Amino acid sequence: RHKPLSNEKIMGGIPDAVISQLVSRLMPLSRDRLIGGFPDALDKTPPSDPRLPTWFRGRRIGKRCTWVCASIVGGCILLPYNCLLFTQGYFDTYAFPGLSFPFVSMVCYSTPLLLSNIWLAFFGNKFTIESRMWTSNVGTASTCVAFILCILASWTTSREDVMLPITMLAIAALAICCALMQSAVLGLAGSMGPKVSAAVMFGLGMSGIMAFAMSLFLECISGSGNDSGFSSMFQAASLFLFSVVYTIASTWVYHCCFSCRIQEVVEVLAALEEERASPLLARARSLGWTTETLRADDLLQIQHISQCSVLCAAMQQMWVQAFNIWLNFTVTMAIFPGVMHAWAPPRALFLQLLTGCLQVFDVC
């Protein structure tokens, strides 16, 4: 019966503008995009982007092209790592013999990867997906070029005390770039639905098969059964050169096609950027609150919820699957490729076949 109080007074000091902005923005993505995977919106052509070539503007991107683009972008995440696996024979036999390169290289890769992912879990929202993708793309290509230089330098010189630390620094840099790309691509795919996520995961698996096929092709070129040092050096350098070319192609696909030509991706990127700019909005969406379920007490609670609490709440819901993934990677990296190298006969071809078996059956 009296004049109602303003929202600012009801909400305990939260300004009316903040409340109205939060409620207006707290609109969940449509169920078609979250569950259906590929809605009709994917067939809509977004406004022409000035970054695109003239001949490419105005062309429609369909559902099949969306799946292919997501697979190509996903393949760039692990392709350099898979190339590193297939070059273990050269580094361990010719470049750094007797220095346990398979074991040391995996330690130098796994440790920065783990620390980078932990850091990104807490502070990743300080950076846009666009900046993370550009940094990881340029960093990955530069790291592959550094690997090529290390391979050539280790072949022409015998300074193992100098080349081994430089190679390990390149491996650590590759791990950091991989973590950046994983957080950006997998986060974006997870926001777009299961079909896009499946396309990215398919690209991850196909990167190993591509590296395996490329290694067999180079083995045929250099001569089957030829285990000379020059042949191994040529194969290792060619694999990382292929990784550089693929990374450049994937960078073009993402920045000139995937992120600006597909309507759903444009909308999801805009929503994620809103969450990054507004921590209050991000916490509300992460807790599953929508405009239909949002209450006055919820707005007061959001302000007191820390990022650590949000992560803990998410882990409580998915800890079974998280443990499954952790156990899978722990067992894999515990015996591969360090222990597996002790099983392989002296010929390099058998080592490639053992590595290829993991890549092929991993996708299957």
Coordinates of N, CA and C in Angstrom, one line a residue, residues 62-206:
G62 N 27.8 -23.6 -43.7 CA 26.8 -24.5 -43.3 C 27.2 -25.4 -42.1
K63 N 26.4 -26.3 -41.8 CA 26.6 -27.1 -40.6 C 27.8 -28.0 -40.8
R64 N 28.0 -28.6 -42.0 CA 29.1 -29.5 -42.3 C 30.4 -28.7 -42.2
C65 N 30.4 -27.5 -42.8 CA 31.7 -26.7 -42.7 C 32.0 -26.3 -41.3
T66 N 31.0 -26.1 -40.5 CA 31.2 -25.7 -39.1 C 31.9 -26.9 -38.4
W67 N 31.5 -28.1 -38.6 CA 32.1 -29.3 -38.0 C 33.5 -29.4 -38.5
V68 N 33.8 -29.2 -39.8 CA 35.1 -29.3 -40.3 C 36.0 -28.3 -39.7
C69 N 35.5 -27.0 -39.6 CA 36.3 -25.9 -39.0 C 36.7 -26.2 -37.6
A70 N 35.7 -26.7 -36.8 CA 36.0 -27.1 -35.4 C 37.0 -28.2 -35.3
S71 N 37.0 -29.2 -36.2 CA 37.9 -30.3 -36.2 C 39.3 -29.8 -36.6
I72 N 39.4 -28.9 -37.5 CA 40.7 -28.3 -37.9 C 41.4 -27.5 -36.8
V73 N 40.6 -26.7 -36.1 CA 41.1 -25.9 -35.0 C 41.5 -26.8 -33.8
G74 N 40.7 -27.9 -33.6 CA 41.0 -28.8 -32.5 C 42.3 -29.6 -32.8
G75 N 42.5 -29.9 -34.1 CA 43.7 -30.7 -34.4 C 45.0 -29.9 -34.1
C76 N 44.9 -28.6 -34.2 CA 46.1 -27.7 -33.9 C 46.6 -27.8 -32.5
I77 N 45.8 -28.2 -31.6 CA 46.1 -28.2 -30.2 C 47.2 -29.2 -29.9
L78 N 47.1 -30.5 -30.4 CA 48.0 -31.5 -30.0 C 48.9 -32.0 -31.2
L79 N 48.8 -31.3 -32.3 CA 49.7 -31.8 -33.4 C 51.2 -31.6 -33.1
P80 N 51.6 -30.4 -32.6 CA 53.0 -30.3 -32.3 C 53.5 -31.3 -31.3
Y81 N 52.6 -31.6 -30.3 CA 53.0 -32.6 -29.3 C 53.2 -34.0 -29.9
N82 N 52.2 -34.3 -30.8 CA 52.3 -35.6 -31.5 C 53.6 -35.7 -32.4
C83 N 53.9 -34.6 -33.0 CA 55.2 -34.5 -33.8 C 56.4 -34.7 -32.9
L84 N 56.3 -34.2 -31.7 CA 57.4 -34.4 -30.7 C 57.5 -35.9 -30.3
L85 N 56.4 -36.5 -30.2 CA 56.4 -38.0 -29.9 C 57.1 -38.8 -31.0
F86 N 56.8 -38.4 -32.2 CA 57.4 -39.2 -33.3 C 58.8 -38.8 -33.6
T87 N 59.3 -37.8 -33.0 CA 60.7 -37.4 -33.2 C 61.6 -37.8 -31.9
Q88 N 61.0 -38.6 -31.0 CA 61.7 -39.0 -29.9 C 62.9 -39.9 -30.3
G89 N 62.8 -40.7 -31.3 CA 63.8 -41.5 -31.7 C 65.1 -40.8 -32.1
Y90 N 64.9 -39.7 -32.9 CA 66.1 -38.9 -33.3 C 66.7 -38.2 -32.1
F91 N 66.0 -37.6 -31.2 CA 66.5 -36.9 -30.1 C 67.2 -37.9 -29.2
D92 N 66.7 -39.0 -28.9 CA 67.2 -40.0 -28.0 C 68.4 -40.7 -28.5
T93 N 68.4 -41.0 -29.8 CA 69.5 -41.8 -30.4 C 70.6 -41.0 -31.0
Y94 N 70.3 -39.9 -31.6 CA 71.4 -39.1 -32.3 C 71.7 -37.8 -31.7
A95 N 70.7 -37.0 -31.3 CA 70.9 -35.7 -30.7 C 71.4 -35.7 -29.3
F96 N 70.8 -36.5 -28.4 CA 71.1 -36.5 -27.0 C 71.2 -37.9 -26.5
P97 N 72.1 -38.7 -27.0 CA 72.2 -40.2 -26.6 C 72.6 -40.3 -25.2
G98 N 71.9 -41.2 -24.5 CA 72.3 -41.5 -23.1 C 71.8 -40.5 -22.1
L99 N 71.0 -39.6 -22.5 CA 70.5 -38.5 -21.5 C 69.0 -38.7 -21.2
S100 N 68.4 -39.9 -21.5 CA 67.0 -40.1 -21.1 C 66.1 -39.1 -21.6
F101 N 66.2 -38.7 -22.9 CA 65.4 -37.7 -23.5 C 63.9 -37.9 -23.4
P102 N 63.4 -39.2 -23.6 CA 62.0 -39.4 -23.5 C 61.4 -39.0 -22.1
F103 N 62.1 -39.4 -21.1 CA 61.6 -39.1 -19.7 C 61.8 -37.7 -19.4
V104 N 62.9 -37.1 -19.7 CA 63.1 -35.7 -19.3 C 62.2 -34.7 -20.1
S105 N 62.0 -35.1 -21.4 CA 61.1 -34.2 -22.2 C 59.7 -34.2 -21.7
M106 N 59.2 -35.4 -21.3 CA 57.8 -35.5 -20.8 C 57.7 -34.7 -19.5
V107 N 58.7 -34.7 -18.6 CA 58.7 -33.9 -17.4 C 58.6 -32.4 -17.7
C108 N 59.5 -32.0 -18.7 CA 59.5 -30.6 -19.1 C 58.2 -30.2 -19.8
Y109 N 57.5 -31.1 -20.4 CA 56.2 -30.8 -21.0 C 55.0 -30.8 -20.0
S110 N 55.0 -31.9 -19.2 CA 53.8 -32.1 -18.3 C 53.8 -31.0 -17.2
T111 N 54.9 -30.7 -16.6 CA 54.9 -29.7 -15.5 C 54.4 -28.3 -15.9
P112 N 55.0 -27.7 -17.0 CA 54.4 -26.4 -17.4 C 53.0 -26.5 -17.8
L113 N 52.6 -27.6 -18.4 CA 51.2 -27.7 -18.8 C 50.3 -27.8 -17.6
L114 N 50.6 -28.5 -16.6 CA 49.8 -28.5 -15.4 C 49.7 -27.2 -14.7
L115 N 50.9 -26.5 -14.5 CA 50.9 -25.2 -13.8 C 50.1 -24.2 -14.6
S116 N 50.3 -24.2 -16.0 CA 49.6 -23.2 -16.8 C 48.1 -23.4 -16.7
N117 N 47.6 -24.7 -16.7 CA 46.1 -24.9 -16.6 C 45.6 -24.5 -15.3
I118 N 46.4 -24.7 -14.2 CA 45.9 -24.3 -12.9 C 45.8 -22.7 -12.8
W119 N 46.8 -22.1 -13.4 CA 46.8 -20.6 -13.4 C 45.7 -20.1 -14.3
L120 N 45.4 -20.7 -15.4 CA 44.3 -20.3 -16.3 C 42.9 -20.5 -15.6
A121 N 42.8 -21.5 -14.8 CA 41.6 -21.8 -14.1 C 41.2 -20.7 -13.2
F122 N 42.1 -20.0 -12.6 CA 41.9 -18.9 -11.7 C 41.9 -17.5 -12.4
F123 N 42.8 -17.3 -13.3 CA 43.1 -16.0 -13.9 C 42.9 -16.0 -15.4
G124 N 42.3 -17.0 -16.0 CA 42.2 -17.0 -17.4 C 41.2 -16.0 -17.9
N125 N 40.2 -15.6 -17.1 CA 39.2 -14.7 -17.6 C 39.7 -13.2 -17.7
K126 N 40.9 -13.0 -17.3 CA 41.5 -11.7 -17.5 C 41.9 -11.5 -18.9
F127 N 41.9 -12.5 -19.7 CA 42.3 -12.4 -21.1 C 41.1 -12.9 -22.0
T128 N 41.0 -12.2 -23.1 CA 39.9 -12.6 -24.1 C 40.3 -13.9 -24.8
I129 N 39.3 -14.5 -25.3 CA 39.6 -15.7 -26.1 C 40.4 -15.4 -27.4
E130 N 40.1 -14.2 -28.0 CA 40.8 -13.8 -29.2 C 42.3 -13.6 -28.9
S131 N 42.6 -13.0 -27.7 CA 44.0 -12.8 -27.4 C 44.7 -14.1 -27.1
R132 N 44.0 -15.0 -26.4 CA 44.6 -16.3 -26.1 C 44.8 -17.1 -27.4
M133 N 43.9 -17.0 -28.3 CA 44.1 -17.8 -29.5 C 45.3 -17.2 -30.4
W134 N 45.4 -15.9 -30.5 CA 46.5 -15.3 -31.2 C 47.8 -15.6 -30.6
T135 N 47.8 -15.5 -29.2 CA 49.1 -15.8 -28.5 C 49.5 -17.3 -28.7
S136 N 48.5 -18.2 -28.6 CA 48.9 -19.6 -28.7 C 49.2 -20.0 -30.1
N137 N 48.5 -19.4 -31.1 CA 48.8 -19.7 -32.5 C 50.2 -19.3 -32.9
V138 N 50.5 -18.0 -32.6 CA 51.8 -17.5 -32.9 C 52.9 -18.2 -32.1
G139 N 52.6 -18.5 -30.8 CA 53.6 -19.2 -30.0 C 53.9 -20.6 -30.4
T140 N 52.8 -21.3 -30.9 CA 53.0 -22.7 -31.3 C 53.8 -22.7 -32.6
A141 N 53.5 -21.8 -33.6 CA 54.3 -21.8 -34.8 C 55.7 -21.4 -34.5
S142 N 55.9 -20.5 -33.6 CA 57.3 -20.1 -33.3 C 58.1 -21.2 -32.6
T143 N 57.4 -21.9 -31.8 CA 58.0 -23.0 -31.1 C 58.4 -24.1 -32.0
C144 N 57.5 -24.4 -33.0 CA 57.9 -25.4 -34.0 C 59.1 -25.0 -34.8
V145 N 59.2 -23.7 -35.2 CA 60.4 -23.2 -35.9 C 61.6 -23.4 -35.0
A146 N 61.4 -23.2 -33.7 CA 62.6 -23.3 -32.8 C 63.0 -24.8 -32.7
F147 N 62.0 -25.7 -32.8 CA 62.4 -27.2 -32.8 C 63.2 -27.5 -34.1
I148 N 62.8 -26.9 -35.2 CA 63.5 -27.2 -36.4 C 65.0 -26.7 -36.3
L149 N 65.1 -25.5 -35.8 CA 66.5 -25.0 -35.6 C 67.3 -25.9 -34.6
C150 N 66.6 -26.3 -33.5 CA 67.3 -27.2 -32.6 C 67.7 -28.5 -33.2
I151 N 66.9 -29.1 -34.1 CA 67.2 -30.3 -34.8 C 68.4 -30.1 -35.7
L152 N 68.4 -29.0 -36.5 CA 69.5 -28.8 -37.4 C 70.8 -28.5 -36.6
A153 N 70.7 -27.7 -35.5 CA 71.9 -27.3 -34.7 C 72.5 -28.6 -34.0
S154 N 71.6 -29.4 -33.5 CA 72.1 -30.6 -32.8 C 72.7 -31.6 -33.8
W155 N 72.4 -31.5 -35.1 CA 73.0 -32.4 -36.1 C 74.3 -31.9 -36.5
T156 N 74.5 -30.5 -36.6 CA 75.7 -29.9 -37.1 C 76.7 -29.7 -36.0
T157 N 76.3 -29.6 -34.7 CA 77.2 -29.4 -33.6 C 77.1 -30.6 -32.6
S158 N 78.1 -30.6 -31.7 CA 78.1 -31.7 -30.7 C 78.0 -31.1 -29.3
R159 N 77.5 -29.9 -29.2 CA 77.4 -29.2 -27.9 C 76.1 -29.6 -27.2
E160 N 76.0 -30.8 -26.7 CA 74.9 -31.3 -26.0 C 74.5 -30.5 -24.7
D161 N 75.6 -30.0 -24.1 CA 75.3 -29.2 -22.8 C 74.6 -27.9 -23.1
V162 N 74.7 -27.4 -24.4 CA 74.0 -26.2 -24.7 C 72.6 -26.5 -25.4
M163 N 72.6 -27.4 -26.3 CA 71.4 -27.7 -27.1 C 70.3 -28.4 -26.3
L164 N 70.7 -29.2 -25.3 CA 69.7 -29.9 -24.5 C 68.8 -28.9 -23.7
P165 N 69.4 -27.9 -22.9 CA 68.6 -26.9 -22.2 C 67.7 -26.1 -23.2
I166 N 68.3 -25.7 -24.3 CA 67.5 -25.0 -25.3 C 66.3 -25.8 -25.8
T167 N 66.5 -27.0 -26.1 CA 65.4 -27.9 -26.5 C 64.3 -28.0 -25.4
M168 N 64.8 -28.2 -24.2 CA 63.8 -28.3 -23.1 C 63.0 -27.0 -22.9
L169 N 63.7 -25.9 -23.1 CA 62.9 -24.6 -23.0 C 61.9 -24.5 -24.1
A170 N 62.2 -25.0 -25.3 CA 61.2 -25.0 -26.4 C 60.1 -26.0 -26.0
I171 N 60.3 -27.1 -25.4 CA 59.3 -28.0 -25.0 C 58.4 -27.3 -23.9
A172 N 59.0 -26.6 -23.0 CA 58.2 -25.9 -22.0 C 57.3 -24.8 -22.6
A173 N 57.9 -24.1 -23.6 CA 57.1 -23.1 -24.3 C 55.9 -23.7 -25.0
L174 N 56.2 -24.9 -25.6 CA 55.1 -25.5 -26.3 C 54.0 -26.0 -25.4
A175 N 54.3 -26.4 -24.2 CA 53.3 -26.8 -23.2 C 52.5 -25.6 -22.8
I176 N 53.1 -24.4 -22.6 CA 52.3 -23.2 -22.2 C 51.4 -22.8 -23.3
C177 N 51.9 -22.8 -24.6 CA 51.0 -22.5 -25.7 C 49.8 -23.5 -25.9
C178 N 50.1 -24.7 -25.6 CA 49.1 -25.8 -25.7 C 48.0 -25.5 -24.6
A179 N 48.4 -25.1 -23.4 CA 47.5 -24.8 -22.3 C 46.6 -23.7 -22.7
L180 N 47.2 -22.6 -23.3 CA 46.4 -21.5 -23.7 C 45.4 -21.8 -24.8
M181 N 45.8 -22.6 -25.7 CA 44.9 -23.0 -26.8 C 43.8 -24.0 -26.3
Q182 N 44.2 -24.9 -25.4 CA 43.2 -25.8 -24.8 C 42.1 -25.0 -24.1
S183 N 42.5 -24.1 -23.2 CA 41.5 -23.3 -22.5 C 40.6 -22.5 -23.3
A184 N 41.1 -22.0 -24.5 CA 40.2 -21.2 -25.3 C 39.3 -22.1 -26.2
V185 N 39.9 -23.0 -26.9 CA 39.1 -23.8 -27.8 C 38.1 -24.7 -27.1
L186 N 38.6 -25.4 -26.1 CA 37.7 -26.4 -25.4 C 36.6 -25.6 -24.6
G187 N 36.9 -24.4 -24.1 CA 35.9 -23.6 -23.4 C 34.9 -23.1 -24.4
L188 N 35.3 -22.7 -25.6 CA 34.4 -22.2 -26.6 C 33.5 -23.4 -27.1
A189 N 34.1 -24.5 -27.3 CA 33.4 -25.7 -27.8 C 32.3 -26.2 -26.8
G190 N 32.7 -26.1 -25.5 CA 31.8 -26.6 -24.5 C 30.6 -25.7 -24.4
S191 N 30.8 -24.4 -24.7 CA 29.6 -23.4 -24.7 C 28.7 -23.6 -25.9
M192 N 29.2 -24.3 -26.9 CA 28.4 -24.4 -28.2 C 27.6 -25.7 -28.3
G193 N 27.9 -26.6 -27.4 CA 27.1 -27.9 -27.5 C 27.9 -29.1 -27.7
P194 N 27.3 -30.3 -27.6 CA 28.0 -31.5 -27.7 C 28.6 -31.8 -29.1
K195 N 27.9 -31.4 -30.1 CA 28.4 -31.7 -31.5 C 29.6 -31.0 -31.8
V196 N 29.7 -29.7 -31.4 CA 30.9 -29.0 -31.7 C 32.1 -29.5 -30.8
S197 N 31.8 -29.9 -29.6 CA 32.8 -30.5 -28.7 C 33.3 -31.8 -29.3
A198 N 32.4 -32.6 -29.8 CA 32.8 -33.8 -30.5 C 33.7 -33.6 -31.7
A199 N 33.4 -32.5 -32.4 CA 34.2 -32.2 -33.6 C 35.6 -31.8 -33.1
V200 N 35.7 -31.0 -32.1 CA 37.1 -30.6 -31.6 C 37.8 -31.8 -31.1
M201 N 37.1 -32.7 -30.3 CA 37.8 -33.9 -29.8 C 38.2 -34.8 -31.0
F202 N 37.4 -34.9 -32.0 CA 37.8 -35.6 -33.2 C 39.1 -35.0 -33.8
G203 N 39.2 -33.7 -33.9 CA 40.4 -33.1 -34.4 C 41.6 -33.4 -33.5
L204 N 41.4 -33.5 -32.2 CA 42.5 -33.8 -31.3 C 43.0 -35.2 -31.6
G205 N 42.1 -36.2 -31.8 CA 42.6 -37.5 -32.2 C 43.2 -37.6 -33.6
M206 N 42.6 -36.9 -34.5 CA 43.1 -37.0 -35.9 C 44.5 -36.3 -36.0

